Structure formats: C-alpha cells, structure tokens
XYZ file of C-alpha atoms in Angstrom:
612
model
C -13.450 1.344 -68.885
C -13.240 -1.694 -66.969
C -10.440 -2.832 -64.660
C -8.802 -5.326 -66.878
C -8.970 -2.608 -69.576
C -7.215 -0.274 -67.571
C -4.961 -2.995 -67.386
C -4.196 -3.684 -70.520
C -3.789 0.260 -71.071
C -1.318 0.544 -68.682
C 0.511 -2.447 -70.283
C 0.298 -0.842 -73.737
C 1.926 2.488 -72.249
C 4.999 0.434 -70.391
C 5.537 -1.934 -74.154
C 7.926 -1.382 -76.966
C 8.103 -3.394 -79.804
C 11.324 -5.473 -80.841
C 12.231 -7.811 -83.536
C 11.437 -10.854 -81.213
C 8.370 -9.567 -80.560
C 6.426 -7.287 -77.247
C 9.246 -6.371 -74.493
C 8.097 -4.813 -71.449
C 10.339 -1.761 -70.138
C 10.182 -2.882 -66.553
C 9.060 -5.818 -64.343
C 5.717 -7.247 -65.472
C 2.900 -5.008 -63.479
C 0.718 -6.653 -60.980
C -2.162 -4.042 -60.999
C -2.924 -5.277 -57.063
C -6.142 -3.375 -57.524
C -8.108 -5.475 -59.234
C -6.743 -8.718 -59.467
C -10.060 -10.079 -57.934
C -11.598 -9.274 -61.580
C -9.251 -11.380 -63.583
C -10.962 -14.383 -64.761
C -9.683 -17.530 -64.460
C -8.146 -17.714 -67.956
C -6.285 -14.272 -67.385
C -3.890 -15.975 -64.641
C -0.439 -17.731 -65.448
C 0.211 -20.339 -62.080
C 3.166 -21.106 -60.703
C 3.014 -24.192 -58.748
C 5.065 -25.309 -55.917
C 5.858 -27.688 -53.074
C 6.613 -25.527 -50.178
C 9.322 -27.724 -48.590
C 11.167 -27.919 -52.111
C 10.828 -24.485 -52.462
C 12.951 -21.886 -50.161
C 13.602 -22.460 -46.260
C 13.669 -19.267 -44.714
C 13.686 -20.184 -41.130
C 15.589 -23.596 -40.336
C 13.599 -23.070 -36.704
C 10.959 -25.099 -38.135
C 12.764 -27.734 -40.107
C 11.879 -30.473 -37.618
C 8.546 -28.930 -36.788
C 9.659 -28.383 -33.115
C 9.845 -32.655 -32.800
C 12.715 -34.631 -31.377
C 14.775 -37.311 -32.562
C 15.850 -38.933 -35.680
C 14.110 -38.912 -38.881
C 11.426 -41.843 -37.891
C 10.234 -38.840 -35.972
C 10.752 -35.614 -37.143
C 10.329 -36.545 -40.807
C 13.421 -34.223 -41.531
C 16.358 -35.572 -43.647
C 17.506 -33.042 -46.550
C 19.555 -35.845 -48.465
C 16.691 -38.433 -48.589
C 14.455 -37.768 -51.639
C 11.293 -39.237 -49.559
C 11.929 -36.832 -46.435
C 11.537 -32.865 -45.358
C 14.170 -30.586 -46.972
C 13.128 -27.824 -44.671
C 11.162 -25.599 -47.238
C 8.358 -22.949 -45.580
C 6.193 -20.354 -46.548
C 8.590 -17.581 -45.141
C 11.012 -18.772 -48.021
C 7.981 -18.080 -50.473
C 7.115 -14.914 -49.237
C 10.844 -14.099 -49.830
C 10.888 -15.183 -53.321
C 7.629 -13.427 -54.623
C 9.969 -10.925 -56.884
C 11.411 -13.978 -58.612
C 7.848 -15.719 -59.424
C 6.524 -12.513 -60.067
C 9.553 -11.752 -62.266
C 8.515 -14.630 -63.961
C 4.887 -13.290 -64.982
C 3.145 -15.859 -62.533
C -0.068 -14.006 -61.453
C -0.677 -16.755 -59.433
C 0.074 -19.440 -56.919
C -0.949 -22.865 -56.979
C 0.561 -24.004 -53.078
C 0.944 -28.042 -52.363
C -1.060 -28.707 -49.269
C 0.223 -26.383 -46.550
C -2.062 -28.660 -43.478
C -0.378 -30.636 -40.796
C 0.401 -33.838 -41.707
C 1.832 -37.205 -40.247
C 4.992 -36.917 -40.397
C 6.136 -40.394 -41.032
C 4.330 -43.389 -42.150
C 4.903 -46.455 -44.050
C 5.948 -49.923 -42.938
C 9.572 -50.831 -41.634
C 12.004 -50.307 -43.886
C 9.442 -48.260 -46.524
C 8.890 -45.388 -44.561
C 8.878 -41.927 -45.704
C 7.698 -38.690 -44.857
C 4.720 -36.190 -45.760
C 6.895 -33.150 -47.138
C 4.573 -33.540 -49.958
C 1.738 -32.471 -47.837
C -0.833 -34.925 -49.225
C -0.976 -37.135 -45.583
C -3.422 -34.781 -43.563
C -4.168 -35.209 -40.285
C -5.304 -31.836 -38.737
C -7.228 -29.856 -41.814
C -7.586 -26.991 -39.792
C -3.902 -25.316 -38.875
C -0.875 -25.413 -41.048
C 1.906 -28.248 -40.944
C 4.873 -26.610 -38.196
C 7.160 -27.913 -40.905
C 5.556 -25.086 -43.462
C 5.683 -22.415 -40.558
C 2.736 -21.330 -38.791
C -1.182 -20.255 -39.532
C 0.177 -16.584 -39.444
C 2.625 -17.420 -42.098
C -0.352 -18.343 -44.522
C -1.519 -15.475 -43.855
C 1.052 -13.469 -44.578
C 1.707 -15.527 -47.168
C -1.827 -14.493 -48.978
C -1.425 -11.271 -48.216
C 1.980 -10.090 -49.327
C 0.870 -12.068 -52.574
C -2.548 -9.912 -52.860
C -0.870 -7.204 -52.361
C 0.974 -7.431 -55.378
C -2.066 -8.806 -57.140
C -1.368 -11.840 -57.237
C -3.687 -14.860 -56.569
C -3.513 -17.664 -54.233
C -5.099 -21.440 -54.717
C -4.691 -24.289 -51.992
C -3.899 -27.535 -52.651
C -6.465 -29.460 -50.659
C -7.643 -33.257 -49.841
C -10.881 -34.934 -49.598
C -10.732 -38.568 -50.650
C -8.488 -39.403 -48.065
C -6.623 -39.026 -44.789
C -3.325 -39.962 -43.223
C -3.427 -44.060 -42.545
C -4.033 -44.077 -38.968
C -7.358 -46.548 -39.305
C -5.753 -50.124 -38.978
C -8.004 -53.302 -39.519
C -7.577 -56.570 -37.144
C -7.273 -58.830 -40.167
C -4.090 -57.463 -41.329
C -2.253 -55.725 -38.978
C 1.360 -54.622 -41.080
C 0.656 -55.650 -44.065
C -1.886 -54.537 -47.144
C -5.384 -55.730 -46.609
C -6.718 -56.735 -50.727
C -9.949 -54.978 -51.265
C -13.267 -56.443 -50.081
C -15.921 -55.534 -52.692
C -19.843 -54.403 -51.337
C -21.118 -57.771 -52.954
C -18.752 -59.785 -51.076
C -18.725 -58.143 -47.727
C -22.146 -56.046 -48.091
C -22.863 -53.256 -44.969
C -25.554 -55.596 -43.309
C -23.404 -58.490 -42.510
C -20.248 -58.765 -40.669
C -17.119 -60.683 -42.496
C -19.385 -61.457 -45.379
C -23.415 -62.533 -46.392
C -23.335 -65.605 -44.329
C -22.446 -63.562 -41.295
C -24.111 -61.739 -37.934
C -26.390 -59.012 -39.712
C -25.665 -55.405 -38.586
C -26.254 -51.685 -39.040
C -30.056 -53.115 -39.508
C -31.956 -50.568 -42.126
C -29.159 -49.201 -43.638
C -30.356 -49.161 -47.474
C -26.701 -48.328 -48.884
C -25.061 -45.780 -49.710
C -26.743 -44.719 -52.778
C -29.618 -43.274 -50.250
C -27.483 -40.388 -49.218
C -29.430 -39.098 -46.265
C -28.903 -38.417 -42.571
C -31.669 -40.848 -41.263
C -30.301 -43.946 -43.660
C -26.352 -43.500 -42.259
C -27.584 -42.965 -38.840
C -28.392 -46.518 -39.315
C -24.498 -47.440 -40.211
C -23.301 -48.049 -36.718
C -20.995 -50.572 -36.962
C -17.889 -50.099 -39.770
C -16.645 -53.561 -39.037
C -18.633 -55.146 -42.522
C -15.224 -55.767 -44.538
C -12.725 -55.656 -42.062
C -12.454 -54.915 -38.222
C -10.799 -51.366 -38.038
C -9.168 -49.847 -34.816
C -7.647 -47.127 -34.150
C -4.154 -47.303 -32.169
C -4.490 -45.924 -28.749
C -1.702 -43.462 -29.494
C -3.458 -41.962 -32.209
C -7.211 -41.945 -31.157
C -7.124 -38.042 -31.400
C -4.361 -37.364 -34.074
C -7.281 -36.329 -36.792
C -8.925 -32.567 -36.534
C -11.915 -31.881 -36.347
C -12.178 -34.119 -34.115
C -14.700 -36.090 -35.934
C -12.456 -37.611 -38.327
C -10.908 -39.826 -35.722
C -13.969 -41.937 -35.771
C -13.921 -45.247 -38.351
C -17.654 -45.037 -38.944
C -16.842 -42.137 -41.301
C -14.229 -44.141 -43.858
C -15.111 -47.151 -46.123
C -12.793 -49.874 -44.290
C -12.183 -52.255 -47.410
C -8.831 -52.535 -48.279
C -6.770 -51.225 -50.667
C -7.752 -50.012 -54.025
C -6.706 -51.417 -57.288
C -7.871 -48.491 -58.633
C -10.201 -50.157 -61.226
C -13.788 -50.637 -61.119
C -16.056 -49.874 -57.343
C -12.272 -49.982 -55.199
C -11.149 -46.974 -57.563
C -13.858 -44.968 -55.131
C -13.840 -47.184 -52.084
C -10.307 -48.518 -51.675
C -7.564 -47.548 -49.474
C -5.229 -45.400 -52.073
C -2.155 -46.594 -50.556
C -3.148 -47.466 -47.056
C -3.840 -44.161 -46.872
C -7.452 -43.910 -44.967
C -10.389 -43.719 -47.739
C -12.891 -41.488 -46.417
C -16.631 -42.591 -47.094
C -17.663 -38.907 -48.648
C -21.421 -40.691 -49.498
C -22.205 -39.822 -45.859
C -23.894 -36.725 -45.558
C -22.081 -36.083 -42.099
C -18.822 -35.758 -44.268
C -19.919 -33.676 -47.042
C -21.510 -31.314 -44.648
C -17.451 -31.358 -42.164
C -15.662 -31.080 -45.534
C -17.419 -28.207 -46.411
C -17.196 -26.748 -42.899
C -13.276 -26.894 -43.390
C -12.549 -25.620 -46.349
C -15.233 -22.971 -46.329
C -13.248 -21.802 -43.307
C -9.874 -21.161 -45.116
C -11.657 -19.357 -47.635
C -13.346 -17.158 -44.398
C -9.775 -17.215 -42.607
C -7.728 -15.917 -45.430
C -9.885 -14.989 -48.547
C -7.754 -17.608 -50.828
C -8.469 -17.488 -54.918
C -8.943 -21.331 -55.138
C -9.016 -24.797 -54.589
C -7.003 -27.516 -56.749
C -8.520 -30.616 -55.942
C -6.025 -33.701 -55.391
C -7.576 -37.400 -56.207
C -10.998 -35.979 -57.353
C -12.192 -39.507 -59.444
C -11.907 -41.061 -56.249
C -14.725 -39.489 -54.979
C -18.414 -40.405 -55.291
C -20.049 -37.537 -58.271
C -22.577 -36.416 -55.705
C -20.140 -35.334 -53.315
C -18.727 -32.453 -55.425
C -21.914 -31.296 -56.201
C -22.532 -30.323 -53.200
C -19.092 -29.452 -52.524
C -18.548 -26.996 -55.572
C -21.744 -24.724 -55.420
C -20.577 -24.231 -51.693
C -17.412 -22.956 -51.682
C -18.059 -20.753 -55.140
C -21.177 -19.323 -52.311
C -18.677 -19.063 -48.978
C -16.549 -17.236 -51.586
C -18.493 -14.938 -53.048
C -19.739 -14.178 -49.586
C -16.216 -13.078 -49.034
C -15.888 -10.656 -52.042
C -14.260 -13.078 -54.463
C -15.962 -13.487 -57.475
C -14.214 -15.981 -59.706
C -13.069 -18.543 -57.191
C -11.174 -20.948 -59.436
C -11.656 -24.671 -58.752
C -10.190 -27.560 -60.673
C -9.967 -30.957 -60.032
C -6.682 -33.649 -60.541
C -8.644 -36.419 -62.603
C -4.997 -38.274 -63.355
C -5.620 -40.084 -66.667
C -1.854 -39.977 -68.094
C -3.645 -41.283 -71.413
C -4.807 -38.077 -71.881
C -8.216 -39.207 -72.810
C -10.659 -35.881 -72.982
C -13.900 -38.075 -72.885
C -12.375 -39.507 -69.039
C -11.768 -35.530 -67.752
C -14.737 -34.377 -69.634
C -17.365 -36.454 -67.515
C -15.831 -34.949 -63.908
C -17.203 -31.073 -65.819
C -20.702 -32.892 -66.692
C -21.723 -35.785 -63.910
C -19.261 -34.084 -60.818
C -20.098 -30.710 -62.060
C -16.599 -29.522 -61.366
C -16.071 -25.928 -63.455
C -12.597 -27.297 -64.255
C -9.949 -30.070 -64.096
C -6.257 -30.434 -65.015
C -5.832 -30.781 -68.646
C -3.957 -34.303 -68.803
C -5.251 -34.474 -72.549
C -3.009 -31.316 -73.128
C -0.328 -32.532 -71.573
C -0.221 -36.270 -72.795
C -0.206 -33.951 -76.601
C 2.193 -31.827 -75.829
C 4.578 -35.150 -75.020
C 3.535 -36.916 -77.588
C 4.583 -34.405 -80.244
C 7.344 -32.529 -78.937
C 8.300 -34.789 -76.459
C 7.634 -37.465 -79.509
C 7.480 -38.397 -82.722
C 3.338 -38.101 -83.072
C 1.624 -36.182 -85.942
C 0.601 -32.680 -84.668
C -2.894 -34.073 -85.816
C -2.707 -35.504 -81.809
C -2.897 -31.862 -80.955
C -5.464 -31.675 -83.144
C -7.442 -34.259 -81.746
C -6.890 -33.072 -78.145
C -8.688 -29.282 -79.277
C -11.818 -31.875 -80.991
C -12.217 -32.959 -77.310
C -13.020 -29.666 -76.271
C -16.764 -29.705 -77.080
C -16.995 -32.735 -74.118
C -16.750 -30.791 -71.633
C -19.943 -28.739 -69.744
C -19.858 -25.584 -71.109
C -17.448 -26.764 -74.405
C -14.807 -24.296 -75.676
C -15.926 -21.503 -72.937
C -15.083 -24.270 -70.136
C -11.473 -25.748 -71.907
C -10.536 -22.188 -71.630
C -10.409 -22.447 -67.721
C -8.894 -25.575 -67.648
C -5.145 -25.354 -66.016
C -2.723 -27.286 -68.543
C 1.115 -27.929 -67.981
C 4.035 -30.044 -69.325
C 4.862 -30.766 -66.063
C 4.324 -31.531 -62.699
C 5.682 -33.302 -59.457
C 3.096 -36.597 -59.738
C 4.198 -37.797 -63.552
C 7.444 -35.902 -64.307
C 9.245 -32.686 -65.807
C 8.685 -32.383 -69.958
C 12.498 -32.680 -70.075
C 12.645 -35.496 -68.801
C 10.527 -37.219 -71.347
C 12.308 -34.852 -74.482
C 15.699 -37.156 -73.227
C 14.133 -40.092 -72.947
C 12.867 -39.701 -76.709
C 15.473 -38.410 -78.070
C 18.611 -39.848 -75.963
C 21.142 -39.082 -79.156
C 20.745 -35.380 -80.069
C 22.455 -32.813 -78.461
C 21.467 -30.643 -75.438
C 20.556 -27.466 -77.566
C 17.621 -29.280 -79.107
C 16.403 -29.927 -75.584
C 16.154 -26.533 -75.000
C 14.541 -26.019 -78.297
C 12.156 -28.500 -77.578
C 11.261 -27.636 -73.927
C 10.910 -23.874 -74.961
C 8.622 -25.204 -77.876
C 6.125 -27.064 -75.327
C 5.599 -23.730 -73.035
C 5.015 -21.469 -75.908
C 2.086 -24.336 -76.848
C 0.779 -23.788 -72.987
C 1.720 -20.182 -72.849
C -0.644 -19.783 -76.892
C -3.390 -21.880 -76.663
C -6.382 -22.155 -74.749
C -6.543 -22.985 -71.120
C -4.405 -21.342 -67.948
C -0.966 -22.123 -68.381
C 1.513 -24.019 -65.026
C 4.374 -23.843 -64.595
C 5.889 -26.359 -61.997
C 8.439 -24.560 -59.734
C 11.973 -25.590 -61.270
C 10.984 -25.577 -64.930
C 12.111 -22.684 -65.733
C 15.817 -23.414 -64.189
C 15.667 -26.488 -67.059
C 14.965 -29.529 -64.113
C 14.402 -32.547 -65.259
C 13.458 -35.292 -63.169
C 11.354 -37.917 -63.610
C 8.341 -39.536 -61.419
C 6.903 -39.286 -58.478
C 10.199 -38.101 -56.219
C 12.277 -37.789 -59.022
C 10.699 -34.461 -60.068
C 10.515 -32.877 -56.810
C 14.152 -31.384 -56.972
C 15.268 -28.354 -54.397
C 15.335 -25.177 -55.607
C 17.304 -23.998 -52.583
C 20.355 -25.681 -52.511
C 19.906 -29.685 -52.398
C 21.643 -32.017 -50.422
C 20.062 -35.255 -52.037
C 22.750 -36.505 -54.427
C 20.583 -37.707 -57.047
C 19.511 -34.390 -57.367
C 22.799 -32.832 -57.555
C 23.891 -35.013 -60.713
C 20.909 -34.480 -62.585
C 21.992 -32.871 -65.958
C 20.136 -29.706 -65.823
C 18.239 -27.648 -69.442
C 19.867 -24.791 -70.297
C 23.120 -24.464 -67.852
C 25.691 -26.076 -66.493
C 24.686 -25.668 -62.791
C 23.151 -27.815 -60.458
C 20.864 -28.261 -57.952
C 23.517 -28.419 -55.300
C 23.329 -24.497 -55.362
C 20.005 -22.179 -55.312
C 18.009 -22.044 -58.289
C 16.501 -18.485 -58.865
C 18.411 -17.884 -61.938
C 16.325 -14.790 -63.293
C 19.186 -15.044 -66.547
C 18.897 -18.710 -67.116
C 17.297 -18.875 -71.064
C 14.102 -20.883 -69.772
C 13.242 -18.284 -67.233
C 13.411 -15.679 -69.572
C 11.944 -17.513 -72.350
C 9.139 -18.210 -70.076
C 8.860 -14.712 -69.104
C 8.576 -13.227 -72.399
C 5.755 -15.856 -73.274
C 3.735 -14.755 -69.964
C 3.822 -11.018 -70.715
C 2.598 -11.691 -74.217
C -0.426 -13.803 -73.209
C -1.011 -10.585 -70.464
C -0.603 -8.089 -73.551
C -2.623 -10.076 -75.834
C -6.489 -10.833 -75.297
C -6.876 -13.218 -77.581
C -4.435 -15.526 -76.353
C -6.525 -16.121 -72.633
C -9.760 -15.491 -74.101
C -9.681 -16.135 -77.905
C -11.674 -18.728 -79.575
C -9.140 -21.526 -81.358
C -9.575 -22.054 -85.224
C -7.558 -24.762 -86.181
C -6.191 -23.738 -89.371
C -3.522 -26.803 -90.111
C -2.532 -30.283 -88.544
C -0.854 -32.772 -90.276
C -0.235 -36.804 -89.513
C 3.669 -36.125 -89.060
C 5.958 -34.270 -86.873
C 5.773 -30.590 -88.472
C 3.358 -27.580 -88.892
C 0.648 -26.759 -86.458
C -1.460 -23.599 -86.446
C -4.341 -22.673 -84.614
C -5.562 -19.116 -84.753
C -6.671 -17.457 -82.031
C -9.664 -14.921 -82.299
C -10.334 -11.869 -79.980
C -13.961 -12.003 -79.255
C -14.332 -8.839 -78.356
C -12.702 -7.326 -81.205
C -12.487 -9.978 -83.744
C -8.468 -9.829 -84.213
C -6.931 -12.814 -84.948
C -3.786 -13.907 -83.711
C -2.245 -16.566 -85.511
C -0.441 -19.559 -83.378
C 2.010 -21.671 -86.012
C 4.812 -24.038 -85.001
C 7.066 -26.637 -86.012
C 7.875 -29.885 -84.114
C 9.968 -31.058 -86.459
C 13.868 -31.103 -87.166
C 13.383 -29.521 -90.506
C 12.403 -25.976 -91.767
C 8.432 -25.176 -92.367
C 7.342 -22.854 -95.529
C 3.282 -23.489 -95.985
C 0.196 -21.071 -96.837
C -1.756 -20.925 -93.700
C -5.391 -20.588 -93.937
C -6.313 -16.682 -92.036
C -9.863 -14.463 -92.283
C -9.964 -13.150 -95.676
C -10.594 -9.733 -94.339
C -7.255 -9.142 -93.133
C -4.247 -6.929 -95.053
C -1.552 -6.670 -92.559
C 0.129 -8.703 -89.513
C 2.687 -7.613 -86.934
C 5.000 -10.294 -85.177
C 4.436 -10.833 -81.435
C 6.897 -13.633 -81.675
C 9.178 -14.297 -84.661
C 9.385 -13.238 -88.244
C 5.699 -12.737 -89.365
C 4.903 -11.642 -92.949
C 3.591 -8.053 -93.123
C 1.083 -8.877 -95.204
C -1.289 -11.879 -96.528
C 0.232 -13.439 -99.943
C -4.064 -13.330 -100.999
C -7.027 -12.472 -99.423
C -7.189 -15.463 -96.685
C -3.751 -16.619 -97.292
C -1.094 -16.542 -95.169
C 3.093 -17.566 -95.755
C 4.703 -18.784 -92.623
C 8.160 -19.543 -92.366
C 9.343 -21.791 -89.239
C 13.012 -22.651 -88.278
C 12.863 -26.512 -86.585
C 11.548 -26.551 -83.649
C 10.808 -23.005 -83.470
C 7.355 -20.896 -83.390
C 5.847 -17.641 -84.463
C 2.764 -15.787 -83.368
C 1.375 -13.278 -85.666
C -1.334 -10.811 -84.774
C -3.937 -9.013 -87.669
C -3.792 -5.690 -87.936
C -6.381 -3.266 -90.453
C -9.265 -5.065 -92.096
C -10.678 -5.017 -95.748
C-alpha cells in the first residue's frame, strides 16, 4: 500500500456519511508522515501576506528602526504601510488554517525589504514584501531567520507544506539614472539607445564586442562594462551596499532603460514601477539567482517556489532556473517541489499562460484563465460555455490535461481583488444571501475541478475588497478605517475585530469542500469529461474520472437564479450514485443517463458506485 493510500484509508475509517454529503468525525488529519509524497494536485493552499495576517510579537513591528513612518514603514491605519503581522502570528494560527483543510502554505515574500520608497507625497511601504533588498535573511518586520524556520517546521510537522513567495525580475529601486533624478525616466528601447553607444547611435561607442544579449555567455557580458547606454545610473552613496549578496549593488547587472509600459521589448526590460529591472540575460545573474534560492531550499527544506512577475523575464532564464531548483531539491529529499509562475493576464487568455509551460518551461503557472471564468459566470452573466472554453485550453499547455492539473487556480487574490467583490459589483441590487450563494458556488468550482485549489487568507471570513490594497484587509484586528466599513460575506462583523471565525458559513463551507477533494481521488487527479455547457447562465457539468479505478464523479452546477432539471450525459456502465454533495439520484434514469436536479445557484457532486 502506498502512503497516500494509507491515507486515504485512514480517512475512510474517521468518515460518516450525511445527507449533505462526507463529514469527517474530527479535525481533518494531516498524516505528517508522508506529506513529502503528495503530489502537487493533492494539496489545498492557503495563501497569505504575513503582515496582514496575525502579529504575535509587536517587538518587531518597526523592525527595531526609529522614527516616524518615512522610516520605519509602520503605520497600522494606512492601507499602504506595515500592520505589524509576523510569522510567530502564523505559527500560532496553524490549527485555524489547518482547520480549514489547507495542506499547504503559499507565504508572500518573507525577505528584507526597503522599507519605504516612492516619491514625496506617494510613498508607501514594502509590507507586501515584493521590494527586496537583502534575498538572503528574512525582513525584521516578519521576525527573524529562526522564525522561518520554525515556521517550516511546526508546519511539516503537521504535514503540511510550505512554498515561498520569491522575486527575480526585479529589486527594490535603489539604481537612480542622472537624466531624471525624481521623476519617471520613459523607456529607452535597444534600437534607440543600443549597448555599444552611449546616449544613443550617434554617440561615444562602448562596451566594444559586446554582441547583445541574445549571446548569453560569460565571455560576451564580460564585454558589457559600462551600463550607462540608455541612461547614466548611480547609486546614492547611502545605499551603495543596501542589496545582498553583495553583487546586486552593482548597475552593470540591471537593464537601466526606464520604465516599462509593459508592452512589447520594455514588458522584459523596463523598470516595473521604478522598481530596479534586473538584466537576468547575464549569465552572472542566472548563476546568483540560483545560488539564493537554492540556499533556502538547503536552509529550510521548503515545498516550493511561486514565482512573482515571471513574463517579465527573458524564457531562457527559467530554463535554467527551473531544472535547478527541482535538482537542489531533490538533493534535499523533496521530490515534488512545486513551482508555478504569476503570468498576470486578467483576460484569462490560456494560449498567453500556456506558452510560459512550453517556451519558459515552467511545470506550472497561476490559472488566470480559471479565474477570469469563474468571474465571468458566477461573478457574471456569461454562458457556462466560458467555462467550457477555459477546460478546451487545457491541451496548450506542455504536458496538456496532466500539466492543468498542477496548475494553482483561485477566485481571489491580493493583486486583482476578492471574488466578492466582483459578485457586488455585478449584481449591486440583490440581496446579501445570494452573495453568499454565489461566493460558495465559485469555491466549490475550484475546490471540483482540475487544478490545486487557493484560497486567499480572508476569504473564508466573506472579505471583500477590491484591487491592489483594497484586498489586503487584516485579519487581526484592523485599524485602517476603510477596512473596518467594508460590508463583510456572511456576518455582520468586521474587520475591526480578529477574523478566525472557525463558525462563520464560508469557513465551514470551505472546509467541507477541502475534505471532500482529500476523500475523493478523482477530484485532484481525475480526468475532466465535459458532459454539458450551455451559451447562458445555467447548467454546467463536468465529470470527473478516477484513473486508477475508473469511478466517475459527476461535477453539475447552476449559475443561474432559476432551478436546473436536465439528463446529464454519465458512462453507460454505471447503475448506482451516492451524493458527496447534495441530492444525487440513486440511480441512472437509462443506461448513460443521468437526472440532476439543481436549486439556483447551488451544486451537487455525485460519485458512481457498482458497474454493469
């Protein structure tokens, strides 16, 4: 027997069977001995930024700095600054995610960071985490490099996985250029301002030899001397050694051209946000970047890496990148080292993630088709024929329906907004129950069909926030007053107060969805049969099919404000169903044939049982 059989027979011996469906008797089991042998489609992910998450020690709010804001970076009632959130508050709430059925954590970016940055008057802080400047200790705002590791260990212990946020496109802006000191330098394209002239073709050649970038090899950039071909960059004096390792303090090893538009040859060379654009064609950064974050995976035997900005980096790059950390970590016993990449197309186009699988060779990237779907018909008025669609896309991708499996999808996240947030804004006259409805309907899509369901941190207390800041409410107690009068899903609390409501009807909901994707093979491995979509809010079904066994569990819901009565297409070899989730039929109405009954906005999941 294998370990994730033994798993599942342990399950089976802790389940009874309700009316709703599979109800486990006690807290979902963690089976901590063999949670390195879970695939990557076996994991539920809770994701989190840890300074919105719990502060445990208010030693380290300011990160041991003195002064105001400008300085520390800490103000709890400003949306842009550090709330005081740290890994000792996570450690402390590992019952509640676990309660949850996470089986894994997906941590923002825990390194130190500049703590404030932005011009006069725009400033803000990097609570976020995404403004490195030190890749190689933790941010004193999160805690401490012990903390991590306590951090990872308390959650392996419980067999639970850990990924890390991490960051290669870019650094914290430090580099400033001569030209445009305080204000946004426009982009500078490599036809216009080419590397062997300075200031432009008619200028003083330099870095003589260099044959581009394309020839990605130690003896061409030893000939790129002089990073002064767009614009003039400096470093302020203050600030000369603010980067670690120390070799990312020197300008030669960023692209100097401005900022990006993020179209065309800036979207890879431009300054995203004045934030410093590293120049990852130089073989002297692929070989540091692998350095660093092969070490973390040495230091504290981490389960994975969630890329941030990975279309902003040149293909070549990752596929380096990739095949080195999946070695450093199987050198350190971990055998499916999960790594996905953010490719942020909020278009949801499949054939725009697709080509990160095929020319970056990334095993995985965050399913923005599934999510731009899910919006679209829930959080919409689309045709479930755009979920449809979405599950046509899957054969784009290197490896086709094996790879979409792996592929983390949400409804949320702290970038583009909370699903609830987009149900109101659709639907700003109906009532709040059908917002519940409606955000419960979107997780049981995640939590049924193929990929590795997250869950952003705050979902499951019914936040709702929008963009960028928006959606990165407290879930300790919040002192930013936007926050506080945001009309929560599913209660009439607030942020104001702590948010680890283990009764609130999304948690639970939640919950019960995560131990029946952990009971149910089929639903993390199964292949998906579509089996009906129509061009109008309404039925969708997709059956799911064991393929070690061959059962079939069938997937139907509604997304409309009516009732649903249809035939449903199943194998013809089946003669009986049991519910998982709602009223199922006991049996086929014919051989193949299969009644389903759905209440609006409601779904039902209906395993086979004997066979013909």
């Amino acid at each position: 027997m294998t370990p994730f059989s033994r798993r599942l027979a342990l399950l089976a011996t802790t389940m009874i069977i309700t009316a709703g469906g599979l109800l486990p008797a006690g807290v979902s089991p963690a089976w901590a001995a063999d949670y390195r042998d879970r695939l990557a489609e076996d994991e539920v992910v809770y994701f989190l930024l840890p300074d919105r998450f719990d502060n445990a020690d208010t030693a380290n709010d300011k990160a041991g700095l003195s002064g105001d804001r400008s300085v520390t970076g800490y103000d709890p009632t400003d949306s842009g600054y550090y709330h005081g959130g740290d890994l000792k508050g996570l450690i402390r709430r590992l019952d509640y995610i676990q309660g949850l059925g996470a089986t894994a954590l997906w941590v923002g970016p825990v390194f130190r960071n500049k703590a404030v940055q932005g011009a006069p008057g725009q400033q803000s802080a990097g609570y976020h985490g995404y403004w490195i400047t030190d890749f190689t200790h933790v941010d004193p705002h999160f805690g401490t490099d012990d903390d991590f590791k306590a951090l990872v260990d308390a959650a392996h212990a419980r067999g639970m996985k850990v990924y890390l946020d991490i960051v290669i496109n870019h650094t914290a802006d430090v580099i400033q250029y001569k030209e445009c000191v305080g204000k946004p330098c426009p982009y500078r394209s490599k036809a216009d301002y080419p590397y062997s002239r300075k200031g432009g073709p008619a200028g003083p050649a330099i870095n003589a030899g260099f044959q581009g970038d394309e020839v990605q090899t130690e003896e061409n950039f030893a000939r790129l001397t002089d990073p002064a071909y767009a614009y003039t960059p400096f470093v302020p004096e203050a600030e000369r050694h603010v980067k670690a390792p120390e070799w990312l303090n020197d300008p030669r090893y960023y692209h100097n051209r401005g900022e990006s538009t993020f179209k065309g040859e800036s979207s890879l060379y431009g300054d995203f946000g004045g934030l410093d654009d590293v120049m990852t064609e130089h073989p002297a950064v692929v070989r540091g970047f692998i350095d660093i974050y092969g070490a973390w995976i040495d230091r504290y035997g981490i389960d994975g890496y969630r890329i941030d900005t990975t279309r902003h980096v040149n293909p070549e790059f990752w596929q380096a990148f990739v095949p080195a950390m999946l070695d450093r970590a199987r050198a350190k016993g971990i055998p499916h080292f999960h790594i996905f990449g953010e490719v942020a197309d909020t278009d949801g186009r499949v054939a725009i993630l697709a080509r990160h699988t095929r020319v970056d060779k990334l095993p995985a990237v965050l399913d923005f088709a599934f999510r731009r779907a899910v919006v679209d018909t829930v959080a919409g008025t689309k045709g479930t024929d755009r979920l449809a669609l979405m599950l046509d896309g899957d054969a784009l991708y290197e490896g086709g329906e094996d790879a979409a499996r792996q592929l983390p999808t949400f409804v949320s996240n702290h970038d583009h907004g909370r699903f609830a947030y987009f149900a109101r804004k659709a639907f700003p006259q109906v009532g709040e129950d059908e917002i519940l409805k409606r955000v419960i309907l979107a997780n049981a899509l995640m939590f049924t069909q193929r990929g590795v369901p997250v869950v952003y941190s705050g979902d499951e207390q019914g936040f709702s926030g929008g963009e960028d800041r928006a959606g990165r409410e407290d879930m300790f107690g919040s002192r930013v007053a936007s926050y506080n009068a945001e009309r929560l899903v599913g209660t009439t609390a607030t942020t104001a107060t702590p948010s680890f409501n283990p009764d609130h009807p999304l948690y639970k909901a939640l919950a019960e969805m995560a131990r029946l994707r952990e009971a149910e093979p089929a639903l993390r491995h199964g292949r998906s049969v579509l089996r009906y979509a129509g061009e109008k809010p309404g039925l969708f079904a997709v059956s799911r099919i064991d393929p070690a066994t061959g059962r079939e569990v069938l997937v139907a819901v509604n997304t409309g404000t009516q009732p649903v009565s249809a035939q449903v297409e199943v194998g013809s070899q089946w003669t009986t169903f049991t519910a998982l989730h709602g009223s199922c039929g006991r049996a086929p109405t014919a051989p193949g044939s299969y009644a389903v009954q759905l209440a609006p906005l409601d779904y039902v999941v209906c395993a086979s049982g004997e066979a013909s």
